[in-house]
Every structure is written in structure tokens, then in C-alpha cells.
Coordinates of C-alpha atoms and ligand atoms in Angstrom, one line a residue:
M316 CA 114.0 -2.5 -100.7
R317 CA 116.3 -0.6 -98.4
S318 CA 117.2 -2.4 -95.3
S319 CA 117.1 -0.9 -91.8
T320 CA 119.2 -3.8 -90.4
P321 CA 122.4 -2.4 -89.0
S322 CA 125.6 -4.1 -90.0
N323 CA 127.1 -6.3 -87.3
L324 CA 130.0 -7.3 -89.5
S325 CA 133.6 -6.8 -88.3
A326 CA 136.2 -5.0 -90.4
F327 CA 137.3 -7.0 -93.4
H328 CA 140.5 -9.1 -93.1
N329 CA 142.1 -11.3 -95.8
E330 CA 141.9 -15.0 -94.9
P331 CA 145.3 -16.1 -93.7
F332 CA 147.3 -18.6 -95.8
T333 CA 147.7 -22.1 -94.5
D334 CA 151.2 -23.1 -93.3
F335 CA 151.8 -26.5 -94.9
S336 CA 155.1 -26.9 -93.2
S337 CA 153.1 -27.7 -90.0
M338 CA 152.6 -31.5 -89.5
E339 CA 149.0 -30.9 -88.5
N340 CA 148.2 -29.1 -91.7
K341 CA 150.0 -31.7 -93.8
R342 CA 148.0 -34.4 -92.1
A343 CA 144.8 -32.5 -92.6
M344 CA 145.5 -32.1 -96.3
H345 CA 146.3 -35.8 -96.8
E346 CA 143.1 -36.7 -95.0
A347 CA 141.1 -34.3 -97.1
L348 CA 142.6 -35.9 -100.3
D349 CA 141.6 -39.3 -99.0
R350 CA 138.1 -38.1 -98.2
V351 CA 137.7 -36.5 -101.6
R352 CA 139.1 -39.5 -103.5
I353 CA 136.2 -41.6 -102.2
E354 CA 133.8 -39.1 -103.8
L355 CA 135.4 -39.0 -107.2
G356 CA 133.4 -40.1 -110.3
H357 CA 129.9 -39.1 -109.0
T358 CA 127.4 -37.8 -111.5
Y359 CA 126.3 -34.2 -111.0
D360 CA 122.9 -32.8 -112.3
L361 CA 122.2 -29.4 -113.7
I362 CA 120.3 -27.3 -111.2
I363 CA 117.4 -25.2 -112.5
A364 CA 115.0 -23.4 -110.1
G365 CA 116.5 -25.5 -107.3
S366 CA 115.6 -28.8 -109.1
D367 CA 118.0 -31.4 -110.4
L368 CA 117.9 -32.0 -114.1
Q369 CA 119.5 -34.6 -116.4
T370 CA 120.0 -34.6 -120.1
A371 CA 120.8 -37.2 -122.7
T372 CA 124.6 -36.4 -122.8
T373 CA 127.3 -36.3 -120.2
F374 CA 131.0 -35.4 -120.2
N375 CA 133.8 -36.3 -117.8
S376 CA 136.0 -34.0 -115.8
V377 CA 139.4 -35.6 -115.3
N378 CA 142.6 -35.1 -113.2
P379 CA 145.2 -33.4 -115.4
A380 CA 147.9 -35.3 -113.5
N381 CA 146.2 -38.6 -114.2
P382 CA 143.7 -38.2 -117.0
S383 CA 142.3 -41.7 -116.5
E384 CA 141.0 -40.6 -113.1
I385 CA 137.5 -39.2 -113.4
I386 CA 136.7 -36.3 -111.0
G387 CA 133.0 -35.9 -111.9
I388 CA 130.5 -36.7 -114.6
H389 CA 128.3 -33.9 -115.7
Y390 CA 125.2 -33.5 -117.9
V391 CA 125.6 -31.3 -120.9
A392 CA 123.0 -28.5 -121.2
S393 CA 121.6 -27.7 -124.6
A394 CA 119.9 -24.4 -125.6
K395 CA 116.7 -25.9 -124.1
E396 CA 118.1 -26.1 -120.6
A397 CA 119.9 -22.8 -121.0
N398 CA 116.6 -21.1 -121.9
A399 CA 114.9 -22.9 -119.0
A400 CA 117.6 -21.7 -116.6
V401 CA 117.1 -18.1 -117.8
D402 CA 113.4 -18.4 -117.2
A403 CA 114.0 -19.7 -113.7
A404 CA 116.4 -16.9 -112.9
Q405 CA 113.8 -14.4 -114.3
S406 CA 111.1 -15.8 -112.0
A407 CA 113.3 -15.8 -109.0
F408 CA 114.4 -12.2 -109.7
A409 CA 110.9 -10.9 -108.7
A410 CA 111.4 -11.8 -105.0
W411 CA 115.2 -11.7 -104.8
R412 CA 115.5 -8.1 -106.0
K413 CA 113.3 -7.1 -103.0
T414 CA 115.2 -9.1 -100.5
P415 CA 117.1 -6.6 -98.3
F416 CA 120.8 -6.1 -98.9
A417 CA 121.4 -7.2 -95.4
E418 CA 119.8 -10.6 -96.0
R419 CA 121.7 -11.1 -99.2
S420 CA 124.9 -10.1 -97.5
A421 CA 124.3 -12.5 -94.6
L422 CA 124.0 -15.4 -97.1
L423 CA 127.5 -14.7 -98.4
V424 CA 128.9 -14.6 -94.9
R425 CA 127.2 -17.9 -94.0
A426 CA 128.7 -19.4 -97.2
A427 CA 132.2 -18.1 -96.3
E428 CA 131.9 -19.8 -93.0
L429 CA 131.0 -23.1 -94.6
I430 CA 134.0 -22.8 -96.9
R431 CA 136.2 -22.1 -93.9
Q432 CA 134.9 -25.3 -92.3
R433 CA 135.7 -27.3 -95.5
H434 CA 138.9 -25.5 -96.4
F435 CA 141.0 -28.6 -96.8
D436 CA 138.4 -30.6 -98.7
L437 CA 138.0 -27.7 -101.2
C438 CA 141.8 -27.5 -101.6
A439 CA 141.7 -31.3 -102.3
W440 CA 139.0 -30.8 -105.0
L441 CA 141.1 -28.1 -106.6
T442 CA 144.2 -30.2 -106.5
L443 CA 142.5 -33.1 -108.2
E444 CA 140.3 -31.3 -110.7
V445 CA 142.7 -28.7 -112.1
G446 CA 146.2 -29.7 -110.7
K447 CA 146.9 -27.0 -108.1
N448 CA 149.5 -27.8 -105.6
W449 CA 148.6 -27.2 -101.9
A450 CA 149.7 -23.6 -101.7
E451 CA 148.0 -22.7 -104.9
A452 CA 144.8 -24.4 -103.9
D453 CA 144.9 -22.8 -100.5
A454 CA 145.2 -19.3 -102.1
D455 CA 142.2 -20.1 -104.4
V456 CA 140.1 -21.1 -101.4
G457 CA 141.3 -18.2 -99.3
E458 CA 140.5 -15.7 -102.1
T459 CA 137.0 -17.2 -102.4
I460 CA 136.3 -16.5 -98.7
D461 CA 137.7 -13.0 -99.2
F462 CA 135.4 -12.3 -102.1
L463 CA 132.4 -13.5 -100.2
E464 CA 133.3 -11.5 -97.1
F465 CA 134.4 -8.4 -99.0
Y466 CA 131.3 -8.2 -101.2
A467 CA 129.0 -8.9 -98.2
R468 CA 130.4 -5.7 -96.7
E469 CA 130.4 -3.8 -100.0
A470 CA 126.7 -4.6 -100.4
L471 CA 126.0 -2.9 -97.1
R472 CA 128.0 0.1 -98.1
L473 CA 126.1 0.3 -101.4
D474 CA 122.8 0.0 -99.4
A475 CA 123.9 3.0 -97.3
A476 CA 124.6 5.2 -100.3
T477 CA 123.1 8.7 -99.7
T478 CA 121.8 11.4 -102.0
P479 CA 124.5 14.0 -102.5
I480 CA 122.1 17.0 -102.4
Q481 CA 118.5 17.6 -101.2
Y482 CA 117.0 20.0 -103.7
P483 CA 114.9 22.7 -102.0
G484 CA 111.2 21.7 -101.9
E485 CA 111.9 18.1 -102.9
R486 CA 112.6 14.8 -101.2
N487 CA 115.5 13.3 -103.2
L488 CA 116.6 9.6 -103.1
F489 CA 119.5 8.0 -104.9
H490 CA 119.9 4.2 -104.6
Y491 CA 121.2 1.2 -106.3
V492 CA 118.9 -1.4 -107.9
P493 CA 119.9 -4.7 -109.5
L494 CA 120.1 -5.3 -113.3
G495 CA 118.2 -8.5 -113.7
V496 CA 119.3 -11.9 -114.9
G497 CA 123.1 -12.4 -115.5
A498 CA 125.1 -15.0 -117.2
V499 CA 128.3 -15.9 -115.2
I500 CA 131.0 -17.5 -117.4
P501 CA 134.2 -18.2 -115.5
P502 CA 137.5 -19.8 -116.6
W503 CA 139.0 -23.0 -115.3
N504 CA 142.2 -21.6 -113.7
F505 CA 140.7 -20.0 -110.6
P506 CA 137.7 -22.3 -110.7
L507 CA 136.5 -21.6 -107.2
A508 CA 137.6 -18.0 -106.5
I509 CA 136.7 -16.4 -109.8
M510 CA 133.6 -18.5 -110.3
A511 CA 132.3 -17.8 -106.8
G512 CA 133.5 -14.1 -106.9
M513 CA 131.5 -13.2 -110.0
T514 CA 128.5 -15.2 -108.8
A515 CA 128.5 -13.7 -105.3
A516 CA 128.9 -10.1 -106.6
S517 CA 125.9 -10.7 -108.9
I518 CA 123.6 -12.1 -106.4
V519 CA 124.5 -9.9 -103.4
S520 CA 123.6 -6.9 -105.6
G521 CA 120.1 -8.5 -106.1
N522 CA 120.5 -10.1 -109.5
T523 CA 119.8 -13.8 -110.3
V524 CA 122.1 -15.8 -112.4
V525 CA 122.8 -18.6 -114.7
L526 CA 126.2 -20.0 -114.0
K527 CA 128.0 -21.8 -116.8
P528 CA 131.4 -23.1 -115.4
S529 CA 134.4 -24.1 -117.5
P530 CA 134.1 -27.7 -118.8
D531 CA 137.6 -28.2 -117.3
A532 CA 136.4 -27.4 -113.8
P533 CA 132.7 -28.3 -113.6
T534 CA 132.8 -30.3 -110.3
I535 CA 134.1 -27.5 -108.2
A536 CA 131.3 -25.3 -109.4
A537 CA 128.7 -28.0 -108.7
R538 CA 130.0 -28.4 -105.2
F539 CA 130.0 -24.6 -104.6
L540 CA 126.3 -24.5 -105.6
A541 CA 125.5 -27.3 -103.2
L542 CA 127.3 -25.3 -100.5
M543 CA 125.3 -22.1 -101.3
E544 CA 122.1 -24.1 -101.1
E545 CA 123.2 -25.3 -97.6
A546 CA 123.9 -21.6 -96.7
G547 CA 120.2 -20.8 -97.5
L548 CA 120.2 -19.8 -101.2
P549 CA 116.6 -19.6 -102.4
D550 CA 115.7 -21.7 -105.5
G551 CA 116.4 -20.1 -108.9
V552 CA 118.8 -17.4 -107.6
I553 CA 121.8 -19.4 -109.0
N554 CA 121.0 -21.8 -111.8
L555 CA 123.7 -24.2 -113.0
V556 CA 124.2 -25.3 -116.6
Q557 CA 127.2 -27.2 -117.8
G558 CA 128.8 -27.3 -121.3
G559 CA 131.1 -25.4 -123.6
P560 CA 130.9 -22.6 -126.1
E561 CA 127.4 -23.5 -127.5
V562 CA 125.6 -23.1 -124.2
G563 CA 127.7 -20.1 -123.5
R564 CA 126.6 -18.4 -126.7
T565 CA 122.9 -19.2 -126.0
L566 CA 123.2 -17.4 -122.7
V567 CA 125.1 -14.4 -124.1
E568 CA 122.5 -13.9 -126.9
H569 CA 119.4 -14.6 -124.8
P570 CA 117.1 -11.5 -124.9
Q571 CA 116.4 -11.7 -121.2
V572 CA 120.1 -11.9 -120.1
R573 CA 120.8 -8.3 -118.9
F574 CA 124.5 -8.7 -118.2
I575 CA 127.4 -11.1 -118.8
A576 CA 130.2 -11.5 -116.2
F577 CA 133.0 -13.2 -118.0
T578 CA 136.6 -14.0 -117.2
G579 CA 138.6 -15.9 -119.8
S580 CA 140.6 -15.5 -122.9
K581 CA 140.8 -12.4 -125.1
K582 CA 139.4 -14.3 -128.1
V583 CA 136.3 -15.5 -126.3
G584 CA 135.8 -12.2 -124.4
L585 CA 135.9 -10.2 -127.6
E586 CA 133.4 -12.6 -129.2
I587 CA 131.1 -12.1 -126.2
H588 CA 131.5 -8.4 -126.4
E589 CA 130.4 -8.4 -130.0
R590 CA 127.5 -10.8 -129.6
A591 CA 126.2 -9.0 -126.5
A592 CA 126.2 -5.7 -128.5
R593 CA 123.7 -7.0 -131.0
T594 CA 120.1 -6.3 -129.8
Q595 CA 117.9 -9.4 -130.1
P596 CA 114.2 -9.4 -130.9
R597 CA 112.2 -8.8 -127.6
Q598 CA 115.3 -7.4 -125.9
H599 CA 114.5 -4.2 -124.0
F600 CA 117.9 -3.1 -122.7
I601 CA 121.5 -2.6 -123.7
K602 CA 123.4 -5.6 -122.3
R603 CA 126.3 -4.9 -120.0
T604 CA 129.5 -6.9 -120.2
I605 CA 132.1 -7.3 -117.5
L606 CA 135.0 -8.8 -119.2
E607 CA 138.3 -9.8 -117.6
L608 CA 140.7 -11.3 -120.2
G609 CA 144.2 -12.5 -120.8
G610 CA 147.6 -10.9 -120.3
K611 CA 151.2 -10.7 -121.5
D612 CA 152.6 -9.7 -118.2
T613 CA 156.0 -8.2 -117.9
I614 CA 158.6 -7.8 -115.1
I615 CA 161.3 -5.2 -115.6
V616 CA 164.6 -5.9 -113.7
D617 CA 166.6 -2.7 -113.3
A618 CA 170.4 -2.9 -113.0
D619 CA 170.1 -1.3 -109.6
C620 CA 167.9 -3.8 -107.8
D621 CA 168.0 -6.6 -105.2
L622 CA 169.0 -9.4 -107.7
D623 CA 168.0 -12.3 -105.3
A624 CA 164.5 -10.8 -104.8
A625 CA 164.2 -10.3 -108.6
V626 CA 165.2 -13.8 -109.5
D627 CA 162.8 -15.2 -106.8
G628 CA 159.9 -13.0 -107.9
V629 CA 160.3 -13.7 -111.6
T630 CA 160.5 -17.5 -111.0
A631 CA 157.4 -17.4 -108.7
S632 CA 155.4 -15.2 -111.1
A633 CA 156.4 -17.2 -114.2
F634 CA 156.0 -20.8 -112.9
G635 CA 153.5 -20.6 -110.1
F636 CA 150.7 -22.9 -111.1
N637 CA 152.8 -23.6 -114.2
G638 CA 152.3 -20.2 -115.7
Q639 CA 148.5 -20.7 -115.9
K640 CA 147.5 -17.4 -114.4
C641 CA 146.3 -14.3 -116.2
S642 CA 148.8 -12.4 -114.1
A643 CA 151.7 -14.8 -114.8
C644 CA 155.0 -13.2 -115.8
S645 CA 155.7 -14.4 -119.3
R646 CA 158.4 -11.9 -120.2
V647 CA 161.1 -10.4 -118.2
I648 CA 163.1 -7.3 -119.4
V649 CA 166.6 -7.2 -118.0
E650 CA 169.0 -4.3 -118.2
S651 CA 172.2 -5.0 -120.0
P652 CA 174.7 -4.6 -117.1
I653 CA 173.1 -7.5 -115.1
Y654 CA 171.7 -9.5 -118.1
D655 CA 174.2 -12.3 -118.0
I656 CA 174.3 -12.8 -114.2
F657 CA 170.5 -12.6 -114.0
C658 CA 170.2 -15.3 -116.7
D659 CA 172.7 -17.5 -114.8
R660 CA 170.9 -17.1 -111.5
L661 CA 167.5 -17.6 -113.1
K662 CA 168.6 -20.9 -114.8
E663 CA 169.8 -22.2 -111.4
R664 CA 166.6 -21.2 -109.7
V665 CA 164.2 -22.6 -112.3
E666 CA 166.1 -25.9 -112.5
A667 CA 165.7 -26.3 -108.8
L668 CA 161.9 -26.4 -109.1
S669 CA 160.5 -29.8 -108.4
I670 CA 158.1 -31.4 -110.9
G671 CA 155.5 -33.9 -109.9
T672 CA 152.0 -34.6 -108.9
P673 CA 150.0 -31.8 -107.3
A674 CA 148.5 -34.2 -104.8
E675 CA 152.0 -34.8 -103.4
N676 CA 152.6 -31.0 -103.4
F677 CA 155.4 -30.7 -106.0
Q678 CA 156.2 -27.1 -106.9
T679 CA 155.2 -27.5 -110.6
G680 CA 152.7 -29.9 -112.1
P681 CA 150.7 -30.6 -115.2
V682 CA 149.0 -28.1 -117.5
I683 CA 145.2 -28.4 -117.7
N684 CA 144.6 -30.7 -120.7
E685 CA 145.9 -32.2 -123.9
V686 CA 145.0 -29.1 -126.0
A687 CA 147.0 -26.8 -123.6
K688 CA 149.9 -29.2 -123.7
K689 CA 150.0 -29.1 -127.5
R690 CA 149.7 -25.3 -127.5
V691 CA 152.6 -24.9 -125.1
L692 CA 154.8 -27.4 -127.0
D693 CA 154.0 -25.5 -130.2
Y694 CA 155.2 -22.3 -128.5
I695 CA 158.4 -24.1 -127.4
A696 CA 159.0 -25.0 -131.1
I697 CA 158.5 -21.3 -132.0
G698 CA 160.8 -20.2 -129.2
K699 CA 163.6 -22.4 -130.5
S700 CA 163.7 -20.2 -133.6
E701 CA 163.0 -16.9 -131.8
G702 CA 165.5 -17.1 -128.9
R703 CA 168.1 -19.3 -127.1
L704 CA 166.8 -22.1 -124.9
L705 CA 168.1 -21.5 -121.4
T706 CA 166.4 -24.4 -119.7
G707 CA 163.4 -26.8 -120.1
G708 CA 162.0 -27.1 -123.6
S709 CA 160.2 -30.4 -123.5
A710 CA 157.3 -32.5 -122.1
V711 CA 158.1 -34.6 -119.0
E712 CA 156.9 -38.2 -118.7
M713 CA 155.5 -38.9 -115.2
P714 CA 153.5 -41.8 -113.7
G715 CA 149.8 -41.2 -114.5
N716 CA 150.6 -39.8 -117.9
G717 CA 149.7 -36.2 -116.9
Y718 CA 150.2 -33.2 -119.1
Y719 CA 153.6 -32.2 -117.7
I720 CA 156.0 -29.7 -119.4
A721 CA 159.3 -28.6 -117.9
P722 CA 159.5 -25.0 -116.8
T723 CA 161.0 -23.4 -119.9
V724 CA 163.1 -20.2 -120.3
F725 CA 164.2 -18.6 -123.6
I726 CA 166.7 -15.8 -123.6
D727 CA 167.7 -13.2 -126.2
V728 CA 164.1 -12.9 -127.4
A729 CA 163.2 -9.9 -129.5
P730 CA 160.5 -7.5 -128.1
T731 CA 158.3 -8.1 -131.1
A732 CA 158.7 -11.9 -131.3
K733 CA 155.6 -14.1 -130.9
L734 CA 157.0 -15.3 -127.7
A735 CA 157.1 -11.7 -126.4
Q736 CA 153.6 -10.8 -127.7
E737 CA 151.2 -13.6 -127.4
E738 CA 149.6 -15.1 -124.3
I739 CA 150.9 -18.6 -123.9
F740 CA 149.2 -19.6 -120.6
G741 CA 151.8 -22.2 -119.7
P742 CA 155.3 -22.6 -118.2
I743 CA 157.3 -20.5 -120.7
L744 CA 159.2 -17.4 -119.9
A745 CA 160.9 -15.0 -122.5
V746 CA 163.9 -13.0 -121.4
I747 CA 164.4 -9.7 -123.3
R748 CA 167.5 -7.5 -123.0
S749 CA 167.1 -3.7 -122.7
G750 CA 169.8 -1.0 -123.0
N751 CA 168.2 1.5 -120.6
F752 CA 165.1 2.2 -118.5
D753 CA 163.4 4.2 -121.3
E754 CA 163.7 1.2 -123.6
A755 CA 162.6 -1.2 -120.9
L756 CA 159.4 0.9 -120.4
A757 CA 158.7 1.1 -124.1
I758 CA 159.0 -2.7 -124.4
A759 CA 156.8 -3.3 -121.4
N760 CA 154.1 -1.3 -123.0
N761 CA 154.4 -2.7 -126.5
T762 CA 151.7 -5.4 -126.4
E763 CA 147.9 -5.3 -126.9
Y764 CA 147.4 -6.3 -123.2
G765 CA 147.8 -4.4 -120.0
L766 CA 147.0 -6.6 -117.0
T767 CA 149.8 -6.9 -114.5
G768 CA 153.4 -5.8 -114.4
A769 CA 156.2 -5.4 -112.0
L770 CA 159.5 -3.5 -111.6
Y771 CA 162.4 -4.5 -109.4
S772 CA 164.5 -1.4 -108.7
N773 CA 166.0 0.5 -105.8
S774 CA 165.7 3.9 -107.6
R775 CA 162.8 6.1 -106.4
K776 CA 163.0 8.0 -109.6
K777 CA 162.4 4.9 -111.7
L778 CA 159.6 3.7 -109.5
D779 CA 157.9 7.1 -109.8
R780 CA 158.3 7.0 -113.6
A781 CA 156.9 3.5 -113.8
R782 CA 153.9 4.5 -111.6
D783 CA 153.1 7.0 -114.3
E784 CA 154.1 5.3 -117.5
F785 CA 153.9 1.5 -117.1
H786 CA 150.4 1.0 -118.4
V787 CA 148.8 -1.9 -116.6
G788 CA 145.8 -2.4 -114.4
N789 CA 147.9 -4.0 -111.6
L790 CA 151.4 -2.7 -111.1
Y791 CA 153.8 -4.1 -108.4
F792 CA 157.2 -2.8 -107.2
N793 CA 159.9 -5.1 -105.8
R794 CA 157.5 -8.0 -105.5
K795 CA 156.0 -10.6 -107.8
C796 CA 153.2 -9.7 -110.3
T797 CA 150.9 -12.6 -109.2
G798 CA 148.9 -13.1 -106.0
A799 CA 146.6 -10.1 -105.9
M800 CA 144.9 -9.8 -102.5
V801 CA 141.2 -8.9 -102.3
G802 CA 140.7 -5.3 -101.1
A803 CA 144.5 -4.5 -101.2
H804 CA 145.0 -5.1 -104.9
P805 CA 141.6 -4.6 -106.7
F806 CA 142.2 -6.7 -109.9
G807 CA 141.5 -5.9 -113.6
G808 CA 143.4 -5.0 -116.7
F809 CA 143.8 -2.3 -119.3
N810 CA 143.7 -2.5 -123.1
L811 CA 142.6 -5.9 -124.5
S812 CA 143.1 -7.4 -121.0
G813 CA 139.5 -6.4 -120.2
T814 CA 137.1 -3.8 -119.0
D815 CA 139.2 -3.1 -115.9
S816 CA 136.4 -4.2 -113.6
K817 CA 138.6 -4.3 -110.5
A818 CA 137.3 -7.5 -108.8
G819 CA 137.8 -7.2 -105.0
G820 CA 137.7 -3.4 -105.2
P821 CA 135.4 -0.6 -104.1
D822 CA 133.7 0.0 -107.4
Y823 CA 133.0 -3.6 -108.3
L824 CA 129.4 -4.0 -107.2
T825 CA 128.3 -0.9 -109.0
L826 CA 129.0 -2.9 -112.2
F827 CA 126.2 -5.2 -111.2
T828 CA 123.7 -2.5 -110.4
Q829 CA 122.1 0.6 -111.9
A830 CA 121.5 3.7 -109.9
K831 CA 117.9 5.0 -109.5
S832 CA 117.2 8.7 -108.7
I833 CA 113.8 9.6 -107.3
A834 CA 112.6 13.2 -106.7
E835 CA 109.4 13.8 -104.9
K836 CA 107.9 17.3 -104.6
R837 CA 107.1 17.9 -100.9
G838 CA 103.6 18.8 -99.6
Y839 CA 101.5 16.1 -101.5
A840 CA 101.8 13.0 -99.3
S841 CA 103.1 12.5 -95.8
D842 CA 106.5 10.8 -95.5
S843 CA 105.9 7.0 -95.3
R844 CA 108.0 6.9 -92.1
E845 CA 105.7 9.6 -90.6
E846 CA 102.6 7.5 -91.6
Q847 CA 104.0 4.5 -89.7
Q848 CA 104.3 6.5 -86.5
Ligands
NAD1446 P1 138.3 -19.5 -122.2 O1 138.1 -18.1 -122.8 O2 138.6 -20.6 -123.2 O3 136.9 -20.0 -121.5 C1 136.3 -19.2 -120.5 C2 134.9 -19.6 -120.4 O4 134.2 -19.2 -121.5 C3 134.6 -21.1 -120.2 O5 133.6 -21.3 -119.3 C4 134.2 -21.5 -121.6 O6 133.5 -22.7 -121.6 C5 133.4 -20.3 -122.0 N1 133.3 -20.1 -123.5 C6 134.2 -20.6 -124.4 N2 133.7 -20.1 -125.6 C7 132.6 -19.4 -125.4 C8 131.7 -18.7 -126.3 N3 132.0 -18.6 -127.6 N4 130.7 -18.0 -125.7 C9 130.5 -18.0 -124.4 N5 131.3 -18.7 -123.5 C10 132.3 -19.4 -124.0 O7 139.3 -19.3 -121.1 P2 140.0 -20.4 -120.1 O8 140.9 -21.3 -120.9 O9 138.9 -21.1 -119.3 O10 140.8 -19.5 -119.1 C11 142.1 -19.0 -119.4 C12 142.0 -17.6 -119.9 O11 141.4 -16.8 -118.9 C13 143.4 -17.0 -120.1 O12 143.4 -16.2 -121.3 C14 143.6 -16.1 -118.9 O13 144.5 -15.0 -119.0 C15 142.1 -15.6 -118.6 N6 141.9 -15.2 -117.3 C16 141.8 -13.9 -117.0 C17 141.6 -13.4 -115.7 C18 141.5 -11.9 -115.4 O14 141.1 -11.6 -114.3 N7 141.8 -11.1 -116.3 C19 141.6 -14.3 -114.7 C20 141.8 -15.7 -114.9 C21 141.9 -16.1 -116.3

């Protein structure tokens, strides 16, 4: 149904970052951590059609900095609960698809306001459940607010879409309608922003969803759903099931699931792509997949650049949240004339990073779990045969027995080495030497990925060439390759980095809708608006 409610929303602005050097904000964060600690270890139900549901099995979500600390206990959904959740979403779709865009948009704005009020508490949950330090947690919460506010406005823009041409003798209408029931499957590393962003885009477009969070970050998702209910979410519009690949596969293959919004690894994304392509008995549509996957993100450091800025940018991009970002810089290509000095400065800069518990706001902390720790240590072993260790290269023992690994840099890595080709998703950086800019660009484009990249250079000619030839979805000049801002840097990758959906961009919501074109021959029935008068 088209809405006649005019928008009273102000222009979109990115949520400001919190200044944690202020005593007041430091105190607020400590108080939030104390408040959240009292709530640790609760058991969270599955939510289907607005009702709580328990199953026979549970799993624990733990603090990666202190795995004996249980953050939340969650019921595991089986195929039975996944199917019930799809049925609930299908029933809720009948009314939700007819709810005006303006009402759906207003729900997102109310939720954004509740998140603002609980900003520090949500930061504390992120710190404790996935090991983000304060600034990383703050960026995740800020991006969540941005997604909600941005999609609230984009929904109104979609609602106001007009028909390009009125054909003579006809009344022509072109408008966007929702797809149906969606499965939303987020990763653990932006457990609030990406989870909430994909969910919010789905529902503001008129779809209903089954949300299956990552088993490494189930508590944040459960708390987000409670917050959405508080903001006025009708029953069944978002249904929550918890679990791993099994429940994910059930949703992907379900004949009533019209679309899958997935962010995660290349391996799982490609599996989803394949499964979703197979038409199931009783399925009456071609499933749509919105897949945002991994990266092997590169920064090129040109001989003619601001070296300090490059060293800072590479360090922040490679080791922010311990390299556990799809956009993290995992290889840096440095031109020969500055190679040695760059490596010296990088070593100094990386060794100055503090390592310790995220709750006490150290710069680098633990990786997410035991499996990730082993994977990263395996890549360190590979790196020792593929390059020269510049710094790091081992696990770090800390009180709490968290999954800490020292920020690690290998130099003299060949462009085709495993370390230069495979996504590691941890605190390892490979440094590659290049003879000239042509070679640097060729190396930058030599992986199967194409997510983010950056170039540090003072040469306009080189920046222009990179604009044209550096083949990534998000390209940055003279700044880090992480930290995309909603609206300013719509986010999504090329090649096997995904379907380039551009989250936080002007085309995103169209992925969650289908456009309907209606042509009515004039002269047979009065205009419904005329009838009302
Ligand atoms: P993952 O692929 O292991 O898991 C992602 C989600 O898929 C989880 O909810 C998981 O339970 C679920 N899942 C696992 N197997 C499944 C299956 N067979 N069918 C259906 N669902 C299944 O990824 P992760 O470890 O949670 O996240 C890290 C990955 O995500 C990295 O590769 C990173 O680059 C990528 N990532 C990409 C972006 C982006 O925007 N491109 C953003 C963040 C993270």
C-alpha cells in the first residue's frame, strides 16, 4: 500500500564517534560493563511468531578474552523450529506487506533511538561477546544506528518512486513491492551492525524474516530482537532461530524462503548460492541471494607518498579488531625505493600496539575462538616458509586464557604465496615488494577477491589510474581501507567477494523488493481518488 504520510525525517547524518579520552565517557563505559556483567549467563529463548520457544539442546556463547565466562546460553533450533519460523514469517507477511512504508520506516527510527539511549550497554555486550575494544564496539553500534536511520529514509524514497512515462490513454503505475520471507544469516564480526542492517533492510521493504545469527554472537542478536519488540515490532515479522550450518541450510533450501541475505565467508556464501539455485518441490519462484563474502584486501604504498600516513593507515587497517574485518588489509605492496624504510617504520609501529583484554580497552585483543586461533597459527607456520618474519609470530599468554596472537608481519612475501592469496581473517600482514606502479597494480588485482583496497600516493596520475584499474568494490586513496561509513562509502565487493550489494548505499533496498508495473486503460472506471471525493 502506498503511503500518503509525508516524511518528517531530517537529512541523514552519520552517528558521531564517542570520544573515549573524555573522563565522562570512560566512566560511562566502565559502568556499562559493570551493568552488563550482572546480566551474563542468562538463557535466551528462540522467538517464533512473537512467542518464546525452548528446545532440548543449548549452547554457550563465551567471552573470547576469557572463555570460562559465559555470555549467554541459547537454545539450538532444529529443522522443526526453522520450518515453524518460516511459517510464522509467512503468516506475518500478509499484514506486514500492506503496512505503509512510512510506518515501517518509523519503526526503524524508534529502534535507532532506543539504541542511542543504550549505546554504552550495547558497546559492553560487543566487548564481552566478541572481544571488540571500546572504539571498535562504538563503531559497530554507530553503524547500526546509521543503517536503521539510512534505510528508514531510503524506504520513503522508494515509496515515492514515480512512473517514468505516462503512456497516452493509460494510467501507468510503477512501484516496489516486497519479495516475501527472507533468511538473514550474518557473520559474528559485526554482530550488531551487519545483523541489524540486513534485517532492517529486509523488513522496512515489507518482507518478513527468519534471523539466524552466528553461534559466536547469538546474545547480541537476541538483545537486538528484544529492542525491536520494544520499538513496536509486530509478532512474526522477525523470527529468531539459533544454531549453526544445519539450521542455516534448512532455511536456505526451504521452498517458502524467497531470498537469503548472507554475509560471511566465501566458502559458505558459494554453498548458499548453489543450494539456493536448486528449485525445491512446491517452490514457485527463483530465490534471490544477496551475498557479501570475504576479502584479501591490499594497500599499495607508492614511493611518492606521505610515509607516516601510510604506516599508520596500514597498521590500523591490518590490526584493527585483530584483522578480523572483511575489509582488513592483509597485504601491503611497497615500491622498492621505500621498501626498507617502510618495513622499519612498520615494525616500530606494530610493536607499539598494546595487547590485552578488550574490556580494559587495549588496542589489540583475542581472536574469536579456538578454531580461529589454530587457523591463524597455521598461517603463521606457513608464513615462516613463505617470507621473513618481521614481528610477532606466536600466541600470547594472558590472564583469562583468551585467544591472543601477537600482531604478525611477514616481509618479502611472493605475490602468489598462500599468505598473499588466501583470506586469513586474523592479525597477519604480508608485505610484498614491487618494482614499479604497473607491477603494483597487477599484484593488487591478482586474487580471486575484490572487496577493499587503498593507495597511498601524492601522484594525481597514479590515483587516476588506480581509480580505473584497481578492481575492488571499495577503493580508498590516502586513507585506511577499513571503516566504511554508511551513505558515504556504500559497501560491497567484486569477484568472489560477493554480489556487490552495496550495503548503506542508494540501491540496497531494491535488492529486497521487486518492481511492479501496472497499466490501466483510461475511461472504464473512475480514479479511486476521484471516487473518494
Ligand atoms: P561464516 O561463513 O563461517 O558464517 C557466517 C554465517 O553463516 C553464520 O551465521 C554461520 O552460522 C552461517 N553458516 C555457516 N555454514 C552455513 C551453511 N552451510 N548454510 C547456511 N549458513 C551457514 O563466516 P563468519 O566466520 O561468521 O564471518 C567471517 C567471514 O565473513 C569472513 O570471511 C569475512 O570476510 C566475511 N565478512 C564479509 C563482509 C562483507 O561485507 N563482505 C562483512 C563481514 C564479514
